[in-house]
Each structure stands twice: as C-alpha cells, then as structure tokens.
Amino acid sequence: MSGDNTFVVVANRLPVDISVAADGTRTFSPSPGGLVTALSPVLERQQGCWVGWPGTVEEVPEPFYTDGGVLLHPVALNAHDFEAFYEGFSNATLWPLYHDLIVPPIYDREWWVSYREVNLKFAHEVAEVAAEGAIVWVQDYQLQLVPGILRQIRPDLTIGFFLHIPFPSPDLFRQLPWREEIVRGLLGADLLGFHLVSSATNFLDLTREVAGGIGSHTGQPDELEVSGQASVREVTAHITTNDNREVGVASFPISIDVDEVLGLLPTPEKVAEVRHDLGDPQTLILGVDRLDYTKGILQRLLAFEELLEAEALDASNTVLVQVATPSRERIDHYKRTRSQVEEAVGRINGRFGSLGKPVVHYHHQSLSKKALLELYSAADIMLVTPFKDGMNLVAKEYVACHGDGSGALVLSEFAGAAHELSEAFLCNPFDMESIKRQLSNAATMLQADPETAARRMNALHEQVIEHDVNLWASSFLGCLHDIHAETKH
C-alpha cells in the first residue's frame, strides 16, 4: 500500500544527527553537508519525505517531521547490517574499487548478501511511503540496488539515482563478482547522474561490456552548460533496456551552498585573530579532509617536510594546519592511515618546530562550519590533494571565501573539482615533486606576483559562485521531472 508522498529522497543516512540524553530523551539536529543543504528546500516546498538510516543500531524512532514539514522515515539497521553492509561491502569493497584500487577491495560473499538485504529493506520502506506515480531520488553507492528493486515492486514510480563518488573504468569494475547485479540495479532508474562526463562514459562503456543482454545505447554525455541564470540541461545519452525503457545518463557536477558560505564569512578582525593564534605566519597553509586513505594527507605532509628541509619554505614563518575529521575508524586501512599521518606530524614538528611553536597544527576532530570558514578565510594556500575524489567541496568552499582575490588553491588533478577549477595550481598527488612544485609555485606567486594570483583566484571564485548547489539540484530534478511528464502522462 503506497503512502501519500509525491517526492521521496532515499539516502544511506537521514539528514539529522540524533543525540540521546542520560534520561533517554532524543534530540535531533540538522546534519552538515551539501546534500542536505541542496535537498532540504526542495523537500520542504513539496512536503516530501526522506528515507534513511538514523545512525544508530539501537531502537530507531518512529517517523517524524522536521520544523520545515519534511517527513523523516527511519530505516532500522542492526549491528550486523552496519558491519557487513556499511563498513564491509560499502566501504571495504565498493569504496576502494570506485577509487581506482588505492587499497585492494575485499570481495566477501557474506557482505554482498547483507548489502543486497539492506538495499531490499530500503526499497520496501520507500515503496510504503511513496504515493502513486511519485518521484524518487536515490543517493549514492550504498544503495545501488534500490532502483532495480523499486522498478520491480513499484513500476509506477519515476526513479532518479545520483552517484556522489567516481565511477571506475570498466576494466576495474569488472573485478566485482556481483557486477551484473549492480548494473541491473542501477538501470532500474529512469535517470542516472554522475559528477563528471568521464564517470558517465565509464558507466556507458561498462554496460556495453558487462552483460550483453542489458540493452543498446544512443548519444554521449555532455558538460553542464550555463549561460545567464541556472537552467535545466538536456540529457543526451540514453540506454534502452530489454523491457524497452530508456535510461538517461548525464553529468551533474555538485557544488556548495554559496549563500550559506557568504552569509557566514568571518570579519577581517576574526581572520586576523585566527592568524595571530597560529603565530602570525607569513604563509598559512591549510588542509581539511576526512581522515581517509584516498585524500592524500600523508603525501602532502611529506611534501611539506621536504620543502622545509630544502629551505624552499621557511619554517620560522610558515604554518600548516591539517584538520582530519574522524572517519570509519574501525576499518583497518583507516587505522593505518591515521597512524601514518600522526607519526609524520610528530616527526615534522620535532624536526622543524620549537617549544610552543609547531609548524604543523593537527586537529583530529570535526569542526563547526563557522570554524572551518574562519580557517578557509585565513589561509593563504589551500592544499586539496586526493588520489581520487568524485568532486571535493572543500576546494569550492575555500574558493568561495576568497572573493577579494586573496589566496591560492593547490588541487589534485584527480579531484572532480579540477575539471571546473582549472585556474588552481593542479598537481599529481602520486608525484611528490609535483605537489612540492605547485605548493612552492603558489607560495612564490602570492609573494612575487600578487596580481596574477588574484586574477586566478577571481576566475575560480566566479566559477563557484555561478555553479552552486541549487544549480545541481534543479538541473537533475528538472530532467527527472521532464522524464516523469513524458512517461507518466
């Protein structure tokens, strides 16, 4: 029996964090993140529903409404689900596979069974809350089977799917023992969205190779084009499935809530205070990442160490701040990454710092949006050096904070954001000399050629301001609504 929600978002997590007091009282606070920011206004306008896991393996709350009138529908997961579906298949199988095998994926049959069962559970929850003919938008790699299951049990729905991480080349994806099931699950959608044309092309190529009976293809994905105000783009690539459905495939680069960032910018006095607290360095370098092996944190620290050793950077007036947000701390590769990063921080400070004056300020904690924006605004150079990243919104947040043309961005060429932020100092994170060279170039340009540095930052800022998260959401949903209108009426 269907519900009465005409627009449903389904994601691994609900858009709230749940806190339980000593007396058992639950309180709910909005989760940070671009996805929540982008979709909350859409859901509020349509009085929609968000289906997701509440983040706890204890008793889950009953469905409840946010202050904005959005229905939050929790999906219950037990401890085994969390370990096998989330920590296991999602983050020890799919995550490394989709990030080009930076660490070897683990192909565990029990994890796959759990992934399939949890996706089935999510799909049935969506089927219960979705109205007849509703639009459903499924989010990310944890739920790739949901579109196909929904297609079977609720063929009346219009289904979109967006992948927030890279999609690998067919040669890599074919390693996955359950590749056909994943592809068929995704092809249950009416519209598949990726950040980049390259990811969309990888998926199109894969469907030609993995299962010959999947269907035929027409067209190629193209870039999101914007002229003047934000506009809905056209989907130019399609896959025709065996049941004679057309699945649109396109790229929709996600971005940030520019208005929120600009509204929270610190005052010049606060920026000066942040720099003073860090010793008033001549050059303040910043890294902000989840503590994840894909982010290249250790490599940037080693590059910084070698520049200090060669005296290309002056340890007496240079400071590196590294914020490393805790992430998936029970998974072995994440434990190893943390150990290596913290060992490097200690060694660098022991070699080049002095008592009470470290050259690396390391914070293994989550910071508030306000505190992050203060650091972004104060930093002369932002280091964003992932080995692979679907997009990377930290780079865009930093750029949004520098509308005055100050600052410089050193960015991995393997971050999705590099395709839009071409005026950054692009580096190869696998090449230590490349990171060192671009970090040194950025520091030198800021001092010796501030006009060129400002021109580059202004170009980056214009790109981020014009291509915000609202454009991403409206573009995807506009295409999905067009498909809905064509197929349901």
Protein backbone atom coordinates (compact mmCIF):
# COMPACT_ATOMS: atom_id res chain seq x y z
CA MET A 1 0.00 0.00 0.00
CA SER A 2 1.53 3.31 -1.05
CA GLY A 3 1.80 6.45 1.06
CA ASP A 4 0.97 9.98 0.06
CA ASN A 5 4.46 11.41 -0.56
CA THR A 6 4.86 12.59 -4.16
CA PHE A 7 8.62 13.28 -3.77
CA VAL A 8 10.91 10.94 -1.84
CA VAL A 9 14.65 11.15 -1.27
CA VAL A 10 16.36 7.96 -0.15
CA ALA A 11 19.93 8.03 1.19
CA ASN A 12 22.05 5.92 3.48
CA ARG A 13 21.64 8.49 6.30
CA LEU A 14 18.81 10.72 7.43
CA PRO A 15 19.61 14.45 7.28
CA VAL A 16 19.70 14.72 11.08
CA ASP A 17 22.02 13.70 13.88
CA ILE A 18 20.32 12.02 16.83
CA SER A 19 21.58 12.60 20.38
CA VAL A 20 20.34 10.52 23.31
CA ALA A 21 20.48 12.11 26.78
CA ALA A 22 21.10 10.18 30.02
CA ASP A 23 17.36 10.04 30.64
CA GLY A 24 16.73 8.56 27.21
CA THR A 25 15.42 11.78 25.67
CA ARG A 26 16.24 12.12 21.98
CA THR A 27 17.15 15.40 20.32
CA PHE A 28 17.58 15.94 16.58
CA SER A 29 19.90 18.45 14.90
CA PRO A 30 20.42 19.01 11.17
CA SER A 31 23.40 17.19 9.68
CA PRO A 32 26.03 19.24 7.87
CA GLY A 33 26.71 18.59 4.22
CA GLY A 34 25.91 19.72 0.70
CA LEU A 35 23.32 17.03 0.03
CA VAL A 36 21.18 18.07 2.99
CA THR A 37 21.56 21.72 2.09
CA ALA A 38 20.59 21.11 -1.53
CA LEU A 39 17.59 18.88 -0.99
CA SER A 40 16.03 20.25 2.19
CA PRO A 41 14.43 23.29 0.49
CA VAL A 42 13.08 21.09 -2.33
CA LEU A 43 11.60 18.64 0.15
CA GLU A 44 10.11 21.47 2.22
CA ARG A 45 8.45 23.04 -0.83
CA GLN A 46 6.92 19.72 -1.84
CA GLN A 47 6.34 18.50 1.74
CA GLY A 48 8.36 15.46 0.72
CA CYS A 49 9.83 12.50 2.57
CA TRP A 50 13.44 11.49 3.32
CA VAL A 51 14.09 7.78 3.88
CA GLY A 52 17.36 6.84 5.57
CA TRP A 53 19.21 5.21 8.44
CA PRO A 54 19.18 7.34 11.64
CA GLY A 55 22.78 6.44 12.50
CA THR A 56 22.03 4.18 15.46
CA VAL A 57 21.78 0.42 15.76
CA GLU A 58 19.61 0.63 18.83
CA GLU A 59 15.86 1.18 18.73
CA VAL A 60 15.03 3.64 15.97
CA PRO A 61 12.48 6.45 16.33
CA GLU A 62 9.10 6.45 14.67
CA PRO A 63 8.78 8.60 11.53
CA PHE A 64 8.72 12.29 12.44
CA TYR A 65 8.56 15.71 10.81
CA THR A 66 11.21 18.42 10.69
CA ASP A 67 10.35 22.01 11.51
CA GLY A 68 10.12 22.57 7.75
CA GLY A 69 7.45 19.91 7.33
CA VAL A 70 9.65 17.18 5.82
CA LEU A 71 8.76 13.64 6.86
CA LEU A 72 11.82 11.70 8.03
CA HIS A 73 11.30 7.96 7.73
CA PRO A 74 13.98 5.95 9.57
CA VAL A 75 15.23 2.58 8.32
CA ALA A 76 16.32 0.21 11.08
CA LEU A 77 19.74 -1.44 10.79
CA ASN A 78 21.19 -3.83 13.36
CA ALA A 79 24.84 -4.18 14.33
CA HIS A 80 25.42 -6.92 11.73
CA ASP A 81 23.91 -4.71 9.00
CA PHE A 82 26.23 -1.87 9.99
CA GLU A 83 29.31 -4.06 9.96
CA ALA A 84 28.59 -6.08 6.80
CA PHE A 85 26.58 -3.65 4.66
CA TYR A 86 28.18 -0.34 5.64
CA GLU A 87 31.70 -0.97 6.94
CA GLY A 88 32.03 -4.11 4.83
CA PHE A 89 30.58 -4.05 1.33
CA SER A 90 30.01 -0.30 1.01
CA ASN A 91 33.33 0.91 2.42
CA ALA A 92 35.75 -2.01 2.14
CA THR A 93 34.53 -3.30 -1.24
CA LEU A 94 32.85 -0.56 -3.28
CA TRP A 95 34.73 2.47 -1.92
CA PRO A 96 38.25 1.25 -2.83
CA LEU A 97 37.03 -0.26 -6.12
CA TYR A 98 35.42 3.03 -7.17
CA HIS A 99 38.54 4.96 -6.11
CA ASP A 100 40.83 3.09 -8.51
CA LEU A 101 42.10 0.41 -6.11
CA ILE A 102 44.13 2.77 -3.91
CA VAL A 103 43.83 -0.10 -1.47
CA PRO A 104 42.68 -3.60 -2.53
CA PRO A 105 38.92 -4.16 -2.31
CA ILE A 106 37.71 -7.12 -0.27
CA TYR A 107 35.20 -9.35 -2.07
CA ASP A 108 33.28 -11.08 0.70
CA ARG A 109 30.18 -13.08 -0.16
CA GLU A 110 28.54 -12.54 3.24
CA TRP A 111 28.98 -8.78 2.88
CA TRP A 112 27.29 -8.97 -0.51
CA VAL A 113 24.32 -10.83 0.95
CA SER A 114 23.97 -8.14 3.61
CA TYR A 115 24.27 -5.35 1.01
CA ARG A 116 21.51 -6.94 -1.04
CA GLU A 117 19.27 -7.44 2.00
CA VAL A 118 19.71 -3.88 3.26
CA ASN A 119 19.00 -2.47 -0.20
CA LEU A 120 15.85 -4.59 -0.26
CA LYS A 121 14.87 -3.18 3.12
CA PHE A 122 15.38 0.41 1.93
CA ALA A 123 13.39 -0.24 -1.24
CA HIS A 124 10.43 -1.66 0.66
CA GLU A 125 10.42 1.32 3.03
CA VAL A 126 10.36 3.68 0.03
CA ALA A 127 7.58 1.67 -1.59
CA GLU A 128 5.47 2.11 1.54
CA VAL A 129 5.80 5.89 1.79
CA ALA A 130 5.73 6.83 -1.91
CA ALA A 131 2.44 7.96 -3.47
CA GLU A 132 1.17 6.51 -6.74
CA GLY A 133 3.35 7.90 -9.54
CA ALA A 134 5.77 9.59 -7.12
CA ILE A 135 9.25 10.83 -7.99
CA VAL A 136 12.01 9.06 -6.02
CA TRP A 137 15.64 10.23 -5.91
CA VAL A 138 18.11 7.59 -4.68
CA GLN A 139 21.53 8.75 -3.47
CA ASP A 140 24.95 7.13 -3.73
CA TYR A 141 26.90 3.90 -3.79
CA GLN A 142 25.41 2.33 -0.68
CA LEU A 143 22.02 1.96 -2.42
CA GLN A 144 22.78 0.94 -6.00
CA LEU A 145 20.32 -1.97 -5.97
CA VAL A 146 17.39 0.15 -4.78
CA PRO A 147 16.35 1.48 -8.24
CA GLY A 148 16.09 -2.03 -9.70
CA ILE A 149 14.14 -3.39 -6.74
CA LEU A 150 11.76 -0.43 -6.80
CA ARG A 151 11.24 -0.93 -10.52
CA GLN A 152 10.01 -4.44 -9.78
CA ILE A 153 7.72 -3.68 -6.85
CA ARG A 154 6.58 -0.15 -7.80
CA PRO A 155 6.72 0.26 -11.61
CA ASP A 156 4.57 3.39 -11.30
CA LEU A 157 7.45 5.39 -9.79
CA THR A 158 9.83 7.73 -11.62
CA ILE A 159 13.27 6.97 -10.22
CA GLY A 160 16.47 9.02 -10.30
CA PHE A 161 19.87 7.91 -9.00
CA PHE A 162 22.94 10.06 -8.32
CA LEU A 163 26.42 8.71 -7.59
CA HIS A 164 28.43 11.02 -5.32
CA ILE A 165 31.77 9.24 -5.80
CA PRO A 166 33.67 8.41 -9.02
CA PHE A 167 32.54 5.57 -11.24
CA PRO A 168 35.55 3.45 -12.24
CA SER A 169 36.67 2.30 -15.65
CA PRO A 170 35.06 -0.90 -16.94
CA ASP A 171 38.38 -2.75 -16.60
CA LEU A 172 38.36 -2.12 -12.86
CA PHE A 173 34.62 -2.57 -12.29
CA ARG A 174 34.67 -5.97 -13.96
CA GLN A 175 36.62 -7.30 -10.98
CA LEU A 176 33.45 -7.12 -8.89
CA PRO A 177 31.93 -10.61 -8.62
CA TRP A 178 28.42 -9.11 -8.48
CA ARG A 179 28.88 -6.67 -11.35
CA GLU A 180 25.79 -7.66 -13.34
CA GLU A 181 23.55 -7.28 -10.29
CA ILE A 182 24.88 -3.79 -9.56
CA VAL A 183 24.47 -2.67 -13.17
CA ARG A 184 20.96 -4.04 -13.38
CA GLY A 185 20.11 -2.39 -10.09
CA LEU A 186 21.25 1.00 -11.40
CA LEU A 187 19.37 0.52 -14.67
CA GLY A 188 16.15 0.36 -12.71
CA ALA A 189 16.38 4.15 -12.61
CA ASP A 190 14.96 6.48 -15.25
CA LEU A 191 17.87 8.90 -14.88
CA LEU A 192 21.44 8.21 -13.73
CA GLY A 193 23.56 11.19 -12.69
CA PHE A 194 27.33 11.40 -12.22
CA HIS A 195 29.63 14.30 -11.34
CA LEU A 196 31.78 14.07 -14.45
CA VAL A 197 31.40 13.15 -18.09
CA SER A 198 34.22 10.63 -17.60
CA SER A 199 32.22 8.74 -14.95
CA ALA A 200 29.10 8.77 -17.12
CA THR A 201 31.16 7.49 -20.05
CA ASN A 202 32.68 4.75 -17.87
CA PHE A 203 29.19 3.57 -17.00
CA LEU A 204 28.03 3.63 -20.63
CA ASP A 205 31.11 1.66 -21.70
CA LEU A 206 30.58 -0.80 -18.87
CA THR A 207 27.00 -1.58 -19.85
CA ARG A 208 28.23 -2.45 -23.34
CA GLU A 209 30.73 -4.93 -21.90
CA VAL A 210 29.40 -6.47 -18.69
CA ALA A 211 26.10 -8.02 -19.74
CA GLY A 212 25.23 -8.30 -23.39
CA GLY A 213 21.51 -8.53 -22.69
CA ILE A 214 21.23 -5.18 -20.92
CA GLY A 215 20.33 -3.02 -23.88
CA SER A 216 21.50 -0.57 -26.52
CA HIS A 217 22.93 2.96 -26.33
CA THR A 218 22.47 6.26 -28.09
CA GLY A 219 24.32 9.53 -27.68
CA GLN A 220 27.12 10.64 -25.37
CA PRO A 221 27.03 12.60 -22.09
CA ASP A 222 27.98 16.26 -22.35
CA GLU A 223 29.02 19.03 -19.98
CA LEU A 224 26.60 21.10 -17.96
CA GLU A 225 26.33 24.40 -19.81
CA VAL A 226 25.19 27.53 -18.04
CA SER A 227 24.52 30.90 -19.61
CA GLY A 228 22.95 33.64 -17.56
CA GLN A 229 20.76 32.12 -14.89
CA ALA A 230 20.71 28.47 -13.93
CA SER A 231 18.95 26.34 -16.47
CA VAL A 232 17.89 22.72 -16.77
CA ARG A 233 20.20 20.86 -19.14
CA GLU A 234 19.32 18.25 -21.73
CA VAL A 235 20.15 14.58 -21.27
CA THR A 236 21.81 13.48 -24.49
CA ALA A 237 22.81 9.87 -23.68
CA HIS A 238 20.37 7.03 -23.15
CA ILE A 239 20.41 3.29 -22.58
CA THR A 240 17.44 1.32 -23.89
CA THR A 241 16.83 -1.68 -21.64
CA ASN A 242 15.36 -5.05 -22.59
CA ASP A 243 11.98 -4.05 -21.20
CA ASN A 244 12.08 -1.13 -23.66
CA ARG A 245 12.68 1.60 -21.11
CA GLU A 246 15.03 4.50 -21.77
CA VAL A 247 17.52 5.30 -19.00
CA GLY A 248 19.04 8.77 -19.26
CA VAL A 249 22.75 9.13 -18.37
CA ALA A 250 24.27 12.54 -17.73
CA SER A 251 26.78 14.53 -15.69
CA PHE A 252 25.64 16.98 -13.00
CA PRO A 253 28.64 18.40 -11.06
CA ILE A 254 27.61 19.01 -7.46
CA SER A 255 28.60 22.21 -5.68
CA ILE A 256 28.16 24.14 -2.45
CA ASP A 257 25.55 26.39 -0.88
CA VAL A 258 27.20 29.67 -1.84
CA ASP A 259 24.64 31.81 0.01
CA GLU A 260 25.29 29.94 3.26
CA VAL A 261 29.06 30.33 2.92
CA LEU A 262 28.89 34.03 2.08
CA GLY A 263 26.45 34.60 4.92
CA LEU A 264 28.84 33.08 7.47
CA LEU A 265 32.09 34.73 6.34
CA PRO A 266 34.14 35.97 9.29
CA THR A 267 35.09 39.61 9.78
CA PRO A 268 38.61 40.80 8.93
CA GLU A 269 39.19 41.15 12.67
CA LYS A 270 38.31 37.49 13.23
CA VAL A 271 40.60 36.40 10.38
CA ALA A 272 43.45 38.40 11.93
CA GLU A 273 42.72 36.75 15.29
CA VAL A 274 42.92 33.26 13.75
CA ARG A 275 46.27 34.06 12.16
CA HIS A 276 47.54 35.58 15.41
CA ASP A 277 46.59 32.45 17.35
CA LEU A 278 48.71 30.48 14.86
CA GLY A 279 51.74 32.73 15.37
CA ASP A 280 51.09 35.29 12.61
CA PRO A 281 52.91 33.28 9.93
CA GLN A 282 53.84 34.83 6.61
CA THR A 283 52.35 31.79 4.85
CA LEU A 284 49.43 29.85 6.32
CA ILE A 285 48.72 26.57 4.53
CA LEU A 286 45.53 24.59 5.21
CA GLY A 287 44.26 21.06 4.64
CA VAL A 288 40.71 19.96 5.57
CA ASP A 289 39.74 16.35 4.90
CA ARG A 290 38.07 13.28 6.26
CA LEU A 291 40.83 11.04 7.58
CA ASP A 292 40.61 8.74 4.56
CA TYR A 293 43.36 6.99 2.63
CA THR A 294 42.02 8.46 -0.64
CA LYS A 295 42.69 12.05 0.49
CA GLY A 296 46.49 12.05 0.19
CA ILE A 297 47.09 13.66 3.60
CA LEU A 298 50.33 11.79 4.28
CA GLN A 299 51.76 12.69 0.88
CA ARG A 300 51.12 16.41 1.37
CA LEU A 301 52.76 16.26 4.80
CA LEU A 302 55.82 14.55 3.30
CA ALA A 303 55.96 17.18 0.53
CA PHE A 304 55.75 19.95 3.14
CA GLU A 305 58.54 18.27 5.14
CA GLU A 306 60.82 18.09 2.12
CA LEU A 307 60.20 21.76 1.25
CA LEU A 308 61.12 22.74 4.81
CA GLU A 309 64.20 20.52 4.65
CA ALA A 310 65.32 22.17 1.41
CA GLU A 311 64.51 25.62 2.88
CA ALA A 312 62.16 26.27 -0.04
CA LEU A 313 59.67 27.10 2.72
CA ASP A 314 60.86 28.91 5.83
CA ALA A 315 59.96 27.00 9.00
CA SER A 316 60.14 30.22 11.02
CA ASN A 317 57.26 31.90 9.19
CA THR A 318 55.25 29.05 7.62
CA VAL A 319 52.48 27.07 9.31
CA LEU A 320 50.45 24.12 8.03
CA VAL A 321 47.07 23.45 9.64
CA GLN A 322 45.65 19.99 8.95
CA VAL A 323 42.08 19.23 10.01
CA ALA A 324 41.46 15.48 9.76
CA THR A 325 37.84 14.64 10.53
CA PRO A 326 37.43 11.16 12.09
CA SER A 327 36.07 8.64 9.59
CA ARG A 328 35.31 4.88 9.61
CA GLU A 329 37.76 4.38 12.44
CA ARG A 330 37.10 0.64 12.85
CA ILE A 331 38.32 -0.21 9.32
CA ASP A 332 41.96 -1.34 9.15
CA HIS A 333 43.09 0.88 6.27
CA TYR A 334 41.69 3.93 8.07
CA LYS A 335 43.50 2.98 11.30
CA ARG A 336 46.74 2.63 9.34
CA THR A 337 46.23 5.99 7.62
CA ARG A 338 45.70 7.75 10.95
CA SER A 339 48.81 6.16 12.44
CA GLN A 340 50.99 7.20 9.48
CA VAL A 341 49.63 10.76 9.41
CA GLU A 342 50.10 11.32 13.13
CA GLU A 343 53.61 9.86 13.02
CA ALA A 344 54.52 12.29 10.23
CA VAL A 345 53.05 15.26 12.14
CA GLY A 346 55.12 14.37 15.21
CA ARG A 347 58.31 13.94 13.20
CA ILE A 348 57.91 17.24 11.29
CA ASN A 349 57.20 19.19 14.45
CA GLY A 350 60.15 17.51 16.17
CA ARG A 351 62.47 18.47 13.31
CA PHE A 352 61.28 21.97 12.42
CA GLY A 353 59.11 23.25 15.26
CA SER A 354 60.11 24.68 18.60
CA LEU A 355 58.67 24.55 22.09
CA GLY A 356 55.19 26.05 21.92
CA LYS A 357 55.53 26.76 18.20
CA PRO A 358 54.70 23.75 15.99
CA VAL A 359 54.95 24.10 12.23
CA VAL A 360 52.05 21.64 11.79
CA HIS A 361 48.84 22.17 13.76
CA TYR A 362 46.95 18.86 13.56
CA HIS A 363 43.31 18.54 14.57
CA HIS A 364 41.74 15.05 14.54
CA GLN A 365 38.23 16.31 15.17
CA SER A 366 35.16 17.69 13.46
CA LEU A 367 34.94 21.48 13.34
CA SER A 368 31.83 23.60 13.00
CA LYS A 369 31.05 25.25 9.69
CA LYS A 370 31.81 28.62 11.31
CA ALA A 371 35.25 27.46 12.48
CA LEU A 372 36.06 25.98 9.06
CA LEU A 373 35.10 29.17 7.25
CA GLU A 374 37.37 31.12 9.60
CA LEU A 375 40.27 28.83 8.67
CA TYR A 376 39.43 28.98 4.95
CA SER A 377 39.36 32.78 5.07
CA ALA A 378 42.64 32.99 6.99
CA ALA A 379 44.60 30.51 4.85
CA ASP A 380 46.94 31.75 2.15
CA ILE A 381 47.13 28.35 0.45
CA MET A 382 44.61 25.50 0.47
CA LEU A 383 46.01 22.00 -0.13
CA VAL A 384 43.48 19.59 -1.65
CA THR A 385 45.46 16.58 -2.85
CA PRO A 386 43.26 13.46 -3.02
CA PHE A 387 44.40 10.48 -5.06
CA LYS A 388 40.81 10.26 -6.33
CA ASP A 389 37.69 12.23 -5.49
CA GLY A 390 34.23 12.41 -7.01
CA MET A 391 34.18 16.20 -6.65
CA ASN A 392 35.61 17.71 -3.41
CA LEU A 393 33.53 20.50 -1.94
CA VAL A 394 36.27 21.69 0.44
CA ALA A 395 38.07 23.18 -2.55
CA LYS A 396 34.94 25.04 -3.59
CA GLU A 397 34.24 26.26 -0.05
CA TYR A 398 37.76 27.68 0.18
CA VAL A 399 37.40 29.48 -3.14
CA ALA A 400 34.01 30.92 -2.10
CA CYS A 401 35.71 32.52 0.92
CA HIS A 402 38.17 34.45 -1.25
CA GLY A 403 36.05 36.82 -3.30
CA ASP A 404 38.69 39.51 -2.75
CA GLY A 405 41.16 37.55 -4.91
CA SER A 406 43.38 36.54 -2.00
CA GLY A 407 44.73 33.05 -1.53
CA ALA A 408 45.72 30.15 -3.78
CA LEU A 409 44.39 26.63 -4.30
CA VAL A 410 46.70 23.65 -4.84
CA LEU A 411 44.41 20.95 -6.22
CA SER A 412 44.84 17.34 -7.28
CA GLU A 413 44.16 16.77 -10.96
CA PHE A 414 42.29 13.62 -9.88
CA ALA A 415 39.67 15.52 -7.89
CA GLY A 416 36.43 16.01 -9.80
CA ALA A 417 36.62 19.71 -8.94
CA ALA A 418 39.77 20.04 -11.09
CA HIS A 419 37.59 19.88 -14.22
CA GLU A 420 35.90 23.12 -13.19
CA LEU A 421 38.68 24.84 -11.22
CA SER A 422 41.31 24.90 -13.93
CA GLU A 423 42.96 28.09 -12.60
CA ALA A 424 44.08 26.24 -9.47
CA PHE A 425 47.66 25.00 -9.12
CA LEU A 426 46.97 21.48 -10.37
CA CYS A 427 49.24 18.69 -9.16
CA ASN A 428 49.68 14.93 -9.46
CA PRO A 429 49.27 13.61 -5.89
CA PHE A 430 51.15 10.42 -6.78
CA ASP A 431 54.20 12.53 -7.67
CA MET A 432 55.87 14.11 -4.63
CA GLU A 433 57.79 16.52 -6.83
CA SER A 434 54.56 17.70 -8.44
CA ILE A 435 52.99 18.52 -5.05
CA LYS A 436 56.18 20.29 -3.92
CA ARG A 437 56.46 22.24 -7.16
CA GLN A 438 52.89 23.52 -7.13
CA LEU A 439 52.92 24.33 -3.41
CA SER A 440 56.15 26.26 -3.92
CA ASN A 441 54.74 27.96 -7.05
CA ALA A 442 51.65 29.06 -5.13
CA ALA A 443 53.68 30.46 -2.24
CA THR A 444 56.05 32.26 -4.62
CA MET A 445 53.27 33.76 -6.76
CA LEU A 446 51.43 35.12 -3.73
CA GLN A 447 54.57 36.98 -2.70
CA ALA A 448 56.14 37.91 -6.06
CA ASP A 449 53.17 38.28 -8.41
CA PRO A 450 50.04 39.03 -6.37
CA GLU A 451 48.19 40.42 -9.41
CA THR A 452 48.39 37.13 -11.30
CA ALA A 453 47.49 35.22 -8.15
CA ALA A 454 44.43 37.45 -7.68
CA ARG A 455 43.38 37.01 -11.31
CA ARG A 456 43.48 33.24 -10.93
CA MET A 457 41.53 33.26 -7.66
CA ASN A 458 38.92 35.65 -9.08
CA ALA A 459 38.35 33.27 -12.00
CA LEU A 460 37.92 30.37 -9.58
CA HIS A 461 35.54 32.39 -7.43
CA GLU A 462 33.36 33.33 -10.40
CA GLN A 463 33.09 29.67 -11.41
CA VAL A 464 32.00 28.56 -7.92
CA ILE A 465 29.52 31.41 -7.47
CA GLU A 466 27.80 30.72 -10.80
CA HIS A 467 27.67 26.93 -10.37
CA ASP A 468 26.18 26.44 -6.91
CA VAL A 469 24.37 23.53 -5.29
CA ASN A 470 20.98 24.89 -6.32
CA LEU A 471 22.00 24.58 -9.96
CA TRP A 472 22.98 20.95 -9.37
CA ALA A 473 19.68 20.05 -7.69
CA SER A 474 17.47 21.99 -10.11
CA SER A 475 19.28 20.55 -13.14
CA PHE A 476 18.91 16.94 -12.05
CA LEU A 477 15.34 17.30 -10.80
CA GLY A 478 14.36 19.30 -13.86
CA CYS A 479 15.49 16.43 -16.08
CA LEU A 480 13.77 13.91 -13.84
CA HIS A 481 10.51 15.87 -13.93
CA ASP A 482 10.73 16.01 -17.74
CA ILE A 483 11.10 12.22 -17.83
CA HIS A 484 8.18 11.89 -15.42
CA ALA A 485 6.00 14.08 -17.63
CA GLU A 486 6.91 12.12 -20.75
CA THR A 487 6.42 8.64 -19.33
CA LYS A 488 3.54 9.05 -16.92
CA HIS A 489 1.17 11.19 -18.95
